[in-house]
Coordinates of C-alpha atoms in Angstrom, one line a residue:
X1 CA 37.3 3.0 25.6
X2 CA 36.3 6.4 24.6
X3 CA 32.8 8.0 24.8
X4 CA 32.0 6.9 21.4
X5 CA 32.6 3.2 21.5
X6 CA 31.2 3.0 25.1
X7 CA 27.9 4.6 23.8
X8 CA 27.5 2.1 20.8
X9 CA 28.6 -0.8 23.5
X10 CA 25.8 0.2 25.4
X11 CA 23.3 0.4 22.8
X12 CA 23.7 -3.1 21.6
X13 CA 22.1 -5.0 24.0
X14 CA 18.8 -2.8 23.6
X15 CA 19.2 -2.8 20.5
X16 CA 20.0 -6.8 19.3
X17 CA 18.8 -9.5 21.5
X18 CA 17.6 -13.1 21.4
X19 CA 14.0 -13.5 22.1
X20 CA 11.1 -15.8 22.3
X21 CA 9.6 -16.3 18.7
X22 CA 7.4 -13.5 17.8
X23 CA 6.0 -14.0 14.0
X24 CA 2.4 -14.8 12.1
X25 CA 1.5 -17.1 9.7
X26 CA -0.8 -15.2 6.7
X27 CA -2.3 -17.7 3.9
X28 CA -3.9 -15.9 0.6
X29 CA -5.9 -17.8 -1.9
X30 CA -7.1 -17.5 -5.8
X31 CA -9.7 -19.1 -7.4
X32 CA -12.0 -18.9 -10.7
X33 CA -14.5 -20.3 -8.7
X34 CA -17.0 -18.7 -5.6
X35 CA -15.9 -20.5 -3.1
X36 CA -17.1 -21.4 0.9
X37 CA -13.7 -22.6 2.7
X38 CA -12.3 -22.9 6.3
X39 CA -8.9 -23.0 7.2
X40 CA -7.3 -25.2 10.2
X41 CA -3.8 -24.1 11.6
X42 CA -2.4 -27.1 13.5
X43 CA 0.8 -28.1 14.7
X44 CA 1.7 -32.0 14.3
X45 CA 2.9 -32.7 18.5
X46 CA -0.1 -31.0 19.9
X47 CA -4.1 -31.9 20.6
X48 CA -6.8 -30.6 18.2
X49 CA -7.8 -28.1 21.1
X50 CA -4.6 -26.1 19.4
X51 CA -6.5 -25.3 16.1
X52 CA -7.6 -22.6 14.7
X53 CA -10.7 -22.5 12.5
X54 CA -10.6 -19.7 9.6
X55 CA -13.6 -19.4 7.5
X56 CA -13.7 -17.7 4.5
X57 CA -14.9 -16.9 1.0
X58 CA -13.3 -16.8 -2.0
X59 CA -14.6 -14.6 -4.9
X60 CA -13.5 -15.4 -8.9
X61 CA -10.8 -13.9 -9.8
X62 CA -10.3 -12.2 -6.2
X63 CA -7.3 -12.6 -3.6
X64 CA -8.5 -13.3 -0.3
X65 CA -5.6 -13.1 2.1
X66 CA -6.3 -14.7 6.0
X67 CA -3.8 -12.4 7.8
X68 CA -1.7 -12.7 11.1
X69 CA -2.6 -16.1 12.6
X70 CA -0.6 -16.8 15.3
X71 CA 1.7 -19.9 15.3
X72 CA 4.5 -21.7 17.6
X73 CA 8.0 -21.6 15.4
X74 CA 8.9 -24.6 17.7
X75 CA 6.3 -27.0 16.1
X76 CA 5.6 -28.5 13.1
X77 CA 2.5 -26.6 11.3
X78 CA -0.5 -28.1 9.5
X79 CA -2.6 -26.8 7.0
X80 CA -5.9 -27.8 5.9
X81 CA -8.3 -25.9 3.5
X82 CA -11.8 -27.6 3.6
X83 CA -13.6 -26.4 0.6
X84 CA -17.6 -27.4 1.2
X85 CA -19.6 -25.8 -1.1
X86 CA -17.9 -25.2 -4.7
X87 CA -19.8 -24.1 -8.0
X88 CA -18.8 -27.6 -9.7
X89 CA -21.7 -29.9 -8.7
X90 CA -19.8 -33.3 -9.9
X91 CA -17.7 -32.6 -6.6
X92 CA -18.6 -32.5 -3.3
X93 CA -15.6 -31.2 -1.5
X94 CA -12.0 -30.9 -1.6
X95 CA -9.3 -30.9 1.3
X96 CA -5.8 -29.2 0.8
X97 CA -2.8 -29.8 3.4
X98 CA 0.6 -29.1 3.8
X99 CA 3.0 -29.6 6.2
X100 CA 5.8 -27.4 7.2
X101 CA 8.5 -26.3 9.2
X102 CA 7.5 -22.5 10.0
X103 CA 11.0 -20.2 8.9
X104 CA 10.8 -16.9 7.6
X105 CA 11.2 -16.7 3.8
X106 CA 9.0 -20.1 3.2
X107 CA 8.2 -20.5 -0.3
X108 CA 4.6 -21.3 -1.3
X109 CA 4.2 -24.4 -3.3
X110 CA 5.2 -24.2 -7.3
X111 CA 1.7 -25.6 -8.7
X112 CA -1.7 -25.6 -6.9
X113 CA -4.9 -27.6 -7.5
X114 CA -8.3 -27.0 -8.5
X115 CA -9.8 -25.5 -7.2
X116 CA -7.4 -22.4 -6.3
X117 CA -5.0 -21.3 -9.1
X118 CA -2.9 -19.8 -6.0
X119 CA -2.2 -20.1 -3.0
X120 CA 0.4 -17.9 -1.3
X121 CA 2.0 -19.2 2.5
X122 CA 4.0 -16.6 4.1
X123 CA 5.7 -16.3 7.9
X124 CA 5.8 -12.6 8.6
X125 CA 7.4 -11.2 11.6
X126 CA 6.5 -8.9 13.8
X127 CA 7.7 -5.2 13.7
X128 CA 11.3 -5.1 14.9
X129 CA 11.8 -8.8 14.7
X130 CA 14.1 -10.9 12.4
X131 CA 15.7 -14.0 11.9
X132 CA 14.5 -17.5 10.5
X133 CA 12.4 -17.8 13.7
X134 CA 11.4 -14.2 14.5
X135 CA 13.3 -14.8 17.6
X136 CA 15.8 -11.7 16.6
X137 CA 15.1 -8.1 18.4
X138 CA 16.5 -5.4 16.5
X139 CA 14.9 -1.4 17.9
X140 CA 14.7 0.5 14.9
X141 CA 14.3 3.9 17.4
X142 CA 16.9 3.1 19.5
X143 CA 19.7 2.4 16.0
X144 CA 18.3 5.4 14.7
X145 CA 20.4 7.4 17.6
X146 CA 23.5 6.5 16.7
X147 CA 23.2 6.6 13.1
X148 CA 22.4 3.4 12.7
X149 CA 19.9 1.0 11.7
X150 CA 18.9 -3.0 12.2
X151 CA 19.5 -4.3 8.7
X152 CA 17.7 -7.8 7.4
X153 CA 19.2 -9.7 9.4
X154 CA 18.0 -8.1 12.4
X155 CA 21.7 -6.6 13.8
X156 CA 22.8 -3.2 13.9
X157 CA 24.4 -2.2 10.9
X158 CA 24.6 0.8 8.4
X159 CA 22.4 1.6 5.1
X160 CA 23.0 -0.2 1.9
X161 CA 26.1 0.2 0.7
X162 CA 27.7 1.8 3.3
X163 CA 30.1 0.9 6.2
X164 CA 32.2 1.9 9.0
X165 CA 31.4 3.5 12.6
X166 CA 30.2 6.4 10.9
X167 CA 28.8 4.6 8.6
X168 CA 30.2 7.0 5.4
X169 CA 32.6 4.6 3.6
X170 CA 31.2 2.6 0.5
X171 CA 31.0 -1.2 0.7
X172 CA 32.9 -2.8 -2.1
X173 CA 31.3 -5.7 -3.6
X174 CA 35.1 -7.3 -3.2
X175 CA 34.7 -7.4 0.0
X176 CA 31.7 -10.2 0.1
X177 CA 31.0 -13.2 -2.6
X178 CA 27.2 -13.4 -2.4
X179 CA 25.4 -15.8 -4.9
X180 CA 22.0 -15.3 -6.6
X181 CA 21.8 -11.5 -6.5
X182 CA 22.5 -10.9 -2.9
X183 CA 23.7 -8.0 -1.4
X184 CA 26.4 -6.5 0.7
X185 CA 26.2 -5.4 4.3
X186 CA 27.5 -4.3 7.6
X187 CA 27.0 -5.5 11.0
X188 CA 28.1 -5.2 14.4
X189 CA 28.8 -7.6 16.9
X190 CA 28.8 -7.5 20.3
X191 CA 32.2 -6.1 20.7
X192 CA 31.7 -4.0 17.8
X193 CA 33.9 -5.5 15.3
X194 CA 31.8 -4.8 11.9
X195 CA 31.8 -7.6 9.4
X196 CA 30.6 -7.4 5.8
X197 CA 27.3 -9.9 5.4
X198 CA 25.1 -11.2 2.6
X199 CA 21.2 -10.2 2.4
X200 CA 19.6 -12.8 1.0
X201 CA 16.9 -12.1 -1.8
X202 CA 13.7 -14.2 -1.4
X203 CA 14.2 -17.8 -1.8
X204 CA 17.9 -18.2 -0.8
X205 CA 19.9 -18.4 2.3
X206 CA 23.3 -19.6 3.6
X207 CA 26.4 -17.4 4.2
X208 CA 26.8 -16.5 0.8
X209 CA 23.2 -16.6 -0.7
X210 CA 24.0 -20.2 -1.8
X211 CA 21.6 -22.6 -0.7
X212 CA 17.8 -22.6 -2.0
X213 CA 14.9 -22.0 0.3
X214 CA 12.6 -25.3 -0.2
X215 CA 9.1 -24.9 -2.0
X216 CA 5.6 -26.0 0.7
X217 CA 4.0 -29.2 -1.1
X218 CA 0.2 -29.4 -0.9
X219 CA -1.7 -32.6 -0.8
X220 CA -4.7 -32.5 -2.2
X221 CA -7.8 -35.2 -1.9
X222 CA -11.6 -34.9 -3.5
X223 CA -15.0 -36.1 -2.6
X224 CA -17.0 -37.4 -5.9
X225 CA -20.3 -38.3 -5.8
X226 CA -20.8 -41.6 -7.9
X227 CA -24.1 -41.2 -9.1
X228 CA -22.3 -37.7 -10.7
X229 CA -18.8 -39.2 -11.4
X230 CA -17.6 -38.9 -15.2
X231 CA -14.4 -39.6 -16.8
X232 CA -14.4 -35.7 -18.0
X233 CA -14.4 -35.2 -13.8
X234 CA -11.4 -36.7 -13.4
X235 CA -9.2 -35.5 -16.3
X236 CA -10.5 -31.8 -15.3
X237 CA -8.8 -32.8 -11.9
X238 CA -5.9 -34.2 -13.0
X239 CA -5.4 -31.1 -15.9
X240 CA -6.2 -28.4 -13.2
X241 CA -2.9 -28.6 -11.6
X242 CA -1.2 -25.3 -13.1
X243 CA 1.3 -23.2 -11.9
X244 CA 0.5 -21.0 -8.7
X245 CA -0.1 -17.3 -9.7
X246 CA 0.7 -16.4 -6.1
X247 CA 3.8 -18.2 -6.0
X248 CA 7.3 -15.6 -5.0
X249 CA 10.2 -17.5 -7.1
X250 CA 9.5 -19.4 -10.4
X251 CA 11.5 -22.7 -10.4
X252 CA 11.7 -25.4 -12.9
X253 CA 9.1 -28.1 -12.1
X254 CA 7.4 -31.3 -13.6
X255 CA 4.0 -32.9 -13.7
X256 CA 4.9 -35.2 -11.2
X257 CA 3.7 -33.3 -8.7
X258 CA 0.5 -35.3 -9.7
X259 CA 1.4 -38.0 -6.9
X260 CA 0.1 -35.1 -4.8
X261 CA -3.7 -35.6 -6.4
X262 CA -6.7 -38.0 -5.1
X263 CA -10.0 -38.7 -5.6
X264 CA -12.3 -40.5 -3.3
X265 CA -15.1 -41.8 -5.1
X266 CA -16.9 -43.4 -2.0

């Protein structure tokens, strides 16, 4: 093995290495409405002690984005928007939840309820981490030195479009079949045999870009006062569920995601 292949042999082990989970969850929200809210990150198979409690306000017309709460990739994640004070006096609250498996690239949900018109759920990773699970280390610095760089998928690989050890050849689009717009490109393994990849856009994954990255579903459930309940309440529930301004891929979609909707008049 020559000085060249020995050096990028060495590299590759401080350069691509599998790692405890190392991501964020961040959660942005739009309303028409001023709004006093809190936020509750759970996880489904641990105690409440767990949770973390997020308050916030919500201006009209204003994104308000909760950034970099920590969460455990091995759990299921709960989240729960309490909404308790609201400029519609016929309600008293509103609770919002979703559930979720925590992957990079989640979707947020295609249509929102009043009293957000969007709501956006993203797993970001920490600098110099990839992967579904953030559990991918890839050192930008140490690629760099060899002419290299880590690509999406968090291995060491060459720039868009280009290939080979010194990474100069062109990467024909022959050479991969990705689907839905997604690109060609190099990586290394660990004995430095370079294959050609897909790079997935946003809301797509598999081998070849295939498969579709599921949309979150939000549950959502209102107090009512009675003595303030009116039939012009509830249709103005039931009509507020619109499509999520926040929302990264539009899909087709149907009202049905009415199920979703409750009102407890009690």
């Amino acid at each position: 093995m020559n000085h060249y292949y020995s050096l990028h042999f060495g590299i590759f082990f401080l350069v691509f290495n599998q790692v405890k989970c190392t991501g964020y969850l961040e959660v942005s929200f739009k309303s028409d409405f001023n709004l006093k809210s809190v936020l509750n990150v759970s996880s489904l198979n641990t105690n409440s002690s767990n949770s973390r409690l997020v308050p916030f306000l919500v201006s009209p017309n204003k994104t308000e984005k909760l950034s970099r709460i920590p969460i455990d990739f091995n759990e299921t994640v709960i989240i729960t928007v309490f909404v308790i004070n609201q400029d519609r006096l016929d309600i008293d609250n509103a609770t919002i939840t979703a559930t979720f498996t925590p992957r990079r690239g989640i979707l947020s949900p295609l249509t929102v309820m009043y009293p957000f018109t969007g709501i956006k759920i993203n797993i970001g990773c920490d600098t110099q981490y990839y992967g579904d699970q953030c559990n991918v280390f890839c050192c930008s610095e140490t690629a760099s030195r060899v002419g290299k760089e880590c690509n999406s998928l968090g291995q060491l690989g060459c720039p868009v479009d280009k290939k080979g050890l010194d990474c100069k050849q062109p990467i024909s689009k022959k050479w991969c079949k990705c689907k839905n717009k997604g690109s060609c490109i190099s990586s290394f393994g660990k004995n430095l045999h370079e294959r050609i990849q897909c790079s997935c856009p946003v809301g797509f994954t598999g081998i070849q870009c295939e498969k579709e990255v599921p949309s979150v579903e939000m549950m959502s459930v209102y107090g009512v006062d009675p003595k303030k309940f009116e039939i012009g309440t509830a249709k103005m529930l039931y009509e507020s569920v619109v499509d999520n301004e926040m929302v990264e891929v539009t899909r087709p979609h149907s009202s049905h995601l009415l199920h979703n909707l409750k009102i407890n008049d009690a």
